[in-house]
Short mmCIF file of C-alpha atoms in Angstrom, two decimals:
data_model
loop_
_atom_site.label_atom_id
_atom_site.label_comp_id
_atom_site.label_asym_id
_atom_site.label_seq_id
_atom_site.Cartn_x
_atom_site.Cartn_y
_atom_site.Cartn_z
CA ASN A 8 -72.69 -34.71 -167.54
CA ALA A 9 -71.72 -34.61 -163.67
CA GLY A 10 -73.18 -32.33 -161.61
CA VAL A 11 -76.00 -31.11 -159.59
CA THR A 12 -79.34 -31.79 -160.73
CA GLN A 13 -82.80 -29.59 -160.03
CA THR A 14 -86.21 -30.33 -160.62
CA PRO A 15 -88.46 -28.76 -161.75
CA LYS A 16 -87.29 -25.76 -163.32
CA PHE A 17 -90.75 -23.78 -162.97
CA GLN A 18 -93.38 -24.34 -160.43
CA VAL A 19 -96.38 -22.24 -159.70
CA LEU A 20 -98.44 -23.50 -156.67
CA LYS A 21 -101.51 -22.30 -154.51
CA THR A 22 -100.95 -20.86 -151.35
CA GLY A 23 -101.27 -23.65 -148.62
CA GLN A 24 -99.95 -26.32 -150.91
CA SER A 25 -97.40 -28.39 -150.44
CA MET A 26 -94.41 -29.75 -152.60
CA THR A 27 -90.72 -31.37 -152.86
CA LEU A 28 -88.08 -29.60 -154.93
CA GLN A 29 -85.75 -32.29 -155.97
CA CYS A 30 -82.05 -31.83 -156.00
CA ALA A 31 -79.60 -34.62 -156.70
CA GLN A 32 -75.72 -34.68 -156.94
CA ASP A 33 -73.28 -37.34 -158.83
CA MET A 34 -69.98 -36.07 -157.56
CA ASN A 35 -70.07 -37.94 -154.34
CA HIS A 36 -70.12 -34.59 -152.35
CA GLU A 37 -70.75 -34.40 -148.93
CA TYR A 38 -72.00 -30.99 -148.33
CA MET A 39 -75.10 -30.11 -149.73
CA SER A 40 -77.08 -26.76 -149.34
CA TRP A 41 -80.12 -25.27 -150.40
CA TYR A 42 -80.31 -21.44 -151.29
CA ARG A 43 -83.12 -18.62 -152.13
CA GLN A 44 -82.63 -15.78 -154.35
CA ASP A 45 -84.43 -12.87 -154.06
CA PRO A 46 -83.85 -9.46 -155.74
CA GLY A 47 -81.52 -7.05 -153.80
CA MET A 48 -80.82 -9.72 -150.95
CA GLY A 49 -78.12 -12.09 -152.86
CA LEU A 50 -78.61 -15.69 -151.73
CA ARG A 51 -80.01 -17.26 -148.76
CA LEU A 52 -79.31 -20.02 -146.93
CA ILE A 53 -82.03 -22.67 -146.10
CA HIS A 54 -80.96 -25.58 -144.67
CA TYR A 55 -77.88 -27.37 -145.48
CA SER A 56 -76.26 -31.16 -144.71
CA VAL A 57 -72.87 -32.29 -144.11
CA GLY A 58 -73.24 -35.76 -145.28
CA ALA A 59 -75.81 -38.33 -145.13
CA GLY A 60 -78.49 -38.35 -142.19
CA ILE A 61 -76.77 -35.01 -141.03
CA THR A 62 -78.83 -31.72 -141.73
CA ASP A 63 -79.19 -28.11 -139.93
CA GLN A 64 -80.99 -25.11 -140.21
CA GLY A 65 -79.43 -21.81 -142.49
CA GLU A 66 -80.58 -18.54 -142.24
CA VAL A 67 -84.34 -18.74 -143.62
CA PRO A 68 -85.73 -22.24 -142.45
CA ASN A 69 -88.78 -21.34 -141.73
CA GLY A 70 -91.61 -23.08 -143.90
CA TYR A 71 -88.99 -25.51 -145.19
CA ASN A 72 -87.85 -29.09 -144.23
CA VAL A 73 -84.97 -31.40 -145.35
CA SER A 74 -84.24 -34.49 -145.25
CA ARG A 75 -80.59 -36.59 -146.47
CA SER A 76 -81.19 -40.33 -146.64
CA THR A 77 -78.21 -40.59 -149.22
CA THR A 78 -75.15 -38.98 -150.16
CA GLU A 79 -76.98 -37.99 -153.86
CA ASP A 80 -79.98 -36.68 -152.78
CA PHE A 81 -81.34 -33.68 -151.03
CA PRO A 82 -84.78 -32.80 -151.16
CA LEU A 83 -86.41 -29.27 -150.22
CA ARG A 84 -90.20 -29.59 -148.75
CA LEU A 85 -92.52 -26.68 -148.59
CA LEU A 86 -94.82 -27.76 -145.85
CA SER A 87 -97.87 -24.83 -146.96
CA ALA A 88 -96.85 -22.90 -149.46
CA ALA A 89 -97.25 -18.97 -148.87
CA PRO A 90 -96.84 -16.17 -151.21
CA SER A 91 -93.09 -15.33 -149.47
CA GLN A 92 -92.24 -18.40 -150.55
CA THR A 93 -92.10 -17.03 -154.01
CA SER A 94 -88.47 -16.98 -155.34
CA VAL A 95 -85.51 -18.61 -157.30
CA TYR A 96 -84.50 -21.83 -155.13
CA PHE A 97 -81.23 -23.14 -155.83
CA CYS A 98 -79.20 -26.49 -154.79
CA ALA A 99 -75.57 -26.63 -154.54
CA SER A 100 -73.02 -29.35 -153.34
CA ARG A 101 -69.63 -29.35 -152.84
CA ARG A 102 -66.99 -31.93 -151.70
CA ASP A 103 -65.22 -30.50 -148.48
CA ARG A 104 -64.95 -27.15 -146.88
CA GLY A 105 -62.13 -26.01 -148.62
CA ASN A 106 -64.20 -25.97 -151.86
CA GLY A 107 -67.00 -23.98 -153.41
CA TYR A 108 -70.32 -25.00 -154.57
CA THR A 109 -71.66 -26.41 -157.57
CA PHE A 110 -75.11 -25.14 -158.40
CA GLY A 111 -77.82 -26.68 -160.11
CA SER A 112 -79.73 -24.41 -162.75
CA GLY A 113 -81.99 -23.47 -160.06
CA THR A 114 -86.23 -23.75 -159.67
CA ARG A 115 -88.61 -20.57 -160.22
CA LEU A 116 -91.39 -20.92 -157.71
CA THR A 117 -94.49 -18.71 -157.91
CA VAL A 118 -96.71 -19.08 -155.10
CA VAL A 119 -100.43 -17.61 -155.75
CA ALA B 75 -71.55 -14.67 -136.82
CA GLN B 76 -69.99 -14.17 -140.62
CA LYS B 77 -70.97 -11.44 -143.00
CA ILE B 78 -70.09 -10.61 -146.54
CA THR B 79 -70.51 -6.86 -147.71
CA GLN B 80 -70.81 -6.09 -151.36
CA THR B 81 -71.28 -1.96 -151.43
CA GLN B 82 -71.97 -1.55 -155.76
CA PRO B 83 -74.81 -2.58 -156.44
CA GLY B 84 -74.36 -1.62 -160.23
CA MET B 85 -71.07 -0.78 -161.68
CA PHE B 86 -70.67 0.09 -165.42
CA VAL B 87 -67.28 -0.78 -167.27
CA GLN B 88 -65.86 0.16 -170.98
CA GLU B 89 -64.98 -2.86 -173.14
CA LYS B 90 -61.37 -3.47 -172.75
CA GLU B 91 -60.91 -1.85 -169.34
CA ALA B 92 -60.22 -3.39 -165.90
CA VAL B 93 -62.86 -3.18 -163.30
CA THR B 94 -62.66 -3.85 -159.58
CA LEU B 95 -65.56 -5.19 -157.89
CA ASP B 96 -65.74 -4.68 -153.82
CA CYS B 97 -66.12 -7.32 -151.09
CA THR B 98 -65.56 -6.96 -147.51
CA TYR B 99 -66.13 -9.59 -145.23
CA ASP B 100 -66.52 -10.15 -141.37
CA THR B 101 -65.46 -13.23 -139.40
CA SER B 102 -63.67 -14.11 -136.25
CA ASP B 103 -62.52 -17.37 -137.54
CA PRO B 104 -58.87 -17.52 -138.20
CA SER B 105 -59.00 -19.92 -141.45
CA TYR B 106 -61.43 -19.24 -144.16
CA GLY B 107 -62.33 -19.41 -147.99
CA LEU B 108 -63.20 -16.43 -149.97
CA PHE B 109 -64.99 -17.10 -153.32
CA TRP B 110 -66.24 -14.94 -156.23
CA TYR B 111 -69.67 -16.26 -158.24
CA LYS B 112 -70.68 -14.94 -161.69
CA GLN B 113 -74.58 -15.39 -162.59
CA PRO B 114 -75.33 -14.07 -165.93
CA SER B 115 -78.80 -13.15 -166.82
CA SER B 116 -79.20 -16.97 -167.78
CA GLY B 117 -79.39 -17.84 -164.31
CA GLU B 118 -76.79 -20.00 -163.29
CA MET B 119 -73.98 -19.54 -161.01
CA ILE B 120 -70.63 -20.00 -162.22
CA PHE B 121 -67.62 -20.34 -159.95
CA LEU B 122 -64.79 -18.04 -160.76
CA ILE B 123 -61.66 -17.53 -158.08
CA TYR B 124 -61.25 -18.76 -154.69
CA GLN B 125 -58.73 -17.47 -152.12
CA GLY B 126 -57.47 -19.14 -149.27
CA SER B 127 -57.04 -17.09 -145.87
CA TYR B 128 -53.36 -18.50 -145.25
CA ASP B 129 -52.51 -18.52 -149.44
CA GLN B 130 -49.58 -15.84 -149.20
CA GLN B 131 -50.05 -14.98 -152.62
CA ASN B 132 -53.64 -13.61 -154.35
CA ALA B 133 -55.67 -16.22 -156.33
CA THR B 134 -55.50 -15.54 -160.57
CA GLU B 135 -57.65 -17.48 -162.68
CA GLY B 136 -57.27 -16.07 -166.84
CA ARG B 137 -58.63 -12.54 -166.56
CA TYR B 138 -59.71 -12.57 -162.93
CA SER B 139 -58.03 -11.95 -160.25
CA LEU B 140 -58.59 -11.86 -156.60
CA ASN B 141 -57.20 -8.56 -154.67
CA PHE B 142 -56.79 -10.43 -150.83
CA GLN B 143 -56.40 -7.29 -148.32
CA LYS B 144 -56.35 -9.96 -145.00
CA ALA B 145 -55.99 -7.09 -142.53
CA ARG B 146 -58.45 -5.05 -144.01
CA LYS B 147 -60.90 -7.75 -144.33
CA SER B 148 -61.33 -7.27 -148.10
CA ALA B 149 -61.44 -9.59 -151.04
CA ASN B 150 -62.03 -7.27 -154.25
CA LEU B 151 -62.77 -9.19 -157.30
CA VAL B 152 -60.33 -7.59 -160.68
CA ILE B 153 -61.81 -8.10 -164.09
CA SER B 154 -58.81 -7.11 -166.39
CA ALA B 155 -59.80 -6.29 -170.38
CA SER B 156 -63.48 -6.43 -169.78
CA GLN B 157 -65.83 -8.36 -172.54
CA LEU B 158 -69.72 -7.81 -173.55
CA GLY B 159 -69.69 -11.32 -172.03
CA ASP B 160 -68.54 -9.91 -168.40
CA SER B 161 -72.12 -8.47 -168.22
CA ALA B 162 -73.64 -10.49 -165.20
CA MET B 163 -74.22 -10.44 -161.52
CA TYR B 164 -71.27 -10.95 -159.70
CA PHE B 165 -71.35 -12.41 -155.76
CA CYS B 166 -68.72 -12.78 -153.17
CA ALA B 167 -68.80 -15.68 -150.71
CA MET B 168 -67.19 -16.71 -148.01
CA CYS B 169 -66.96 -19.81 -145.64
CA SER B 170 -64.90 -20.47 -142.20
CA ASN B 171 -62.61 -23.89 -142.37
CA THR B 172 -64.37 -24.33 -138.92
CA GLY B 173 -68.10 -23.88 -139.93
CA ASN B 174 -70.49 -25.35 -142.30
CA GLN B 175 -72.25 -22.46 -143.37
CA PHE B 176 -71.40 -20.49 -146.61
CA TYR B 177 -72.65 -16.71 -146.70
CA PHE B 178 -73.11 -14.50 -149.98
CA GLY B 179 -73.11 -10.98 -150.23
CA THR B 180 -75.96 -9.09 -152.09
CA GLY B 181 -74.17 -8.95 -155.21
CA THR B 182 -73.06 -6.19 -157.87
CA SER B 183 -74.39 -5.82 -161.32
CA LEU B 184 -71.69 -5.39 -163.99
CA THR B 185 -72.46 -3.64 -167.30
CA VAL B 186 -69.79 -3.69 -170.11
CA ILE B 187 -70.40 -0.62 -172.29
CA PRO B 188 -69.09 -1.13 -175.92
#
């Protein structure tokens, strides 16, 4: 089925470890974003991209890196995991500014 | 800066009744879009309805309608004939058509009572 695919669905990291959350979409969408969801805080934008080779920071970018080498893929890298990064992470894509996002199923990350 | 405010952390509604979930926004851009998403307990984000800032009529999608009051900068979601399956978190979101960022409110938890 067409959509946004996130892997893994669950992950436990130790403080200081690094990892990459994968995100791929097959809808040829130009816009992609990463959000984190924490209780009582809604979804907060980490990084976003408006096309291959173009990325920018959102509200809470510290501790995360992204790259967009292809239209399909938008991985999120945690450089040195901290307990404050325990959250549910959503990747989303949309065709253009006038459209809403299609979301992946999320990754539940716990940093111990 | 753009901002979305949802002032109702939790709402209850009797099954088959209508309910309104509030959303106000703040933007200086003249052209923007407003969105509502549903997040059931399973966690996925489901798009419900969209309203463009220049749309003359309020958006409707089945039992969902958006009460758009541009001068008051409000975009309330109305759910008619509530069903038990409507119990979920509901998020209001906005994107300006001149910017690239898509902002969410903090959400409202809706519980439908049998």
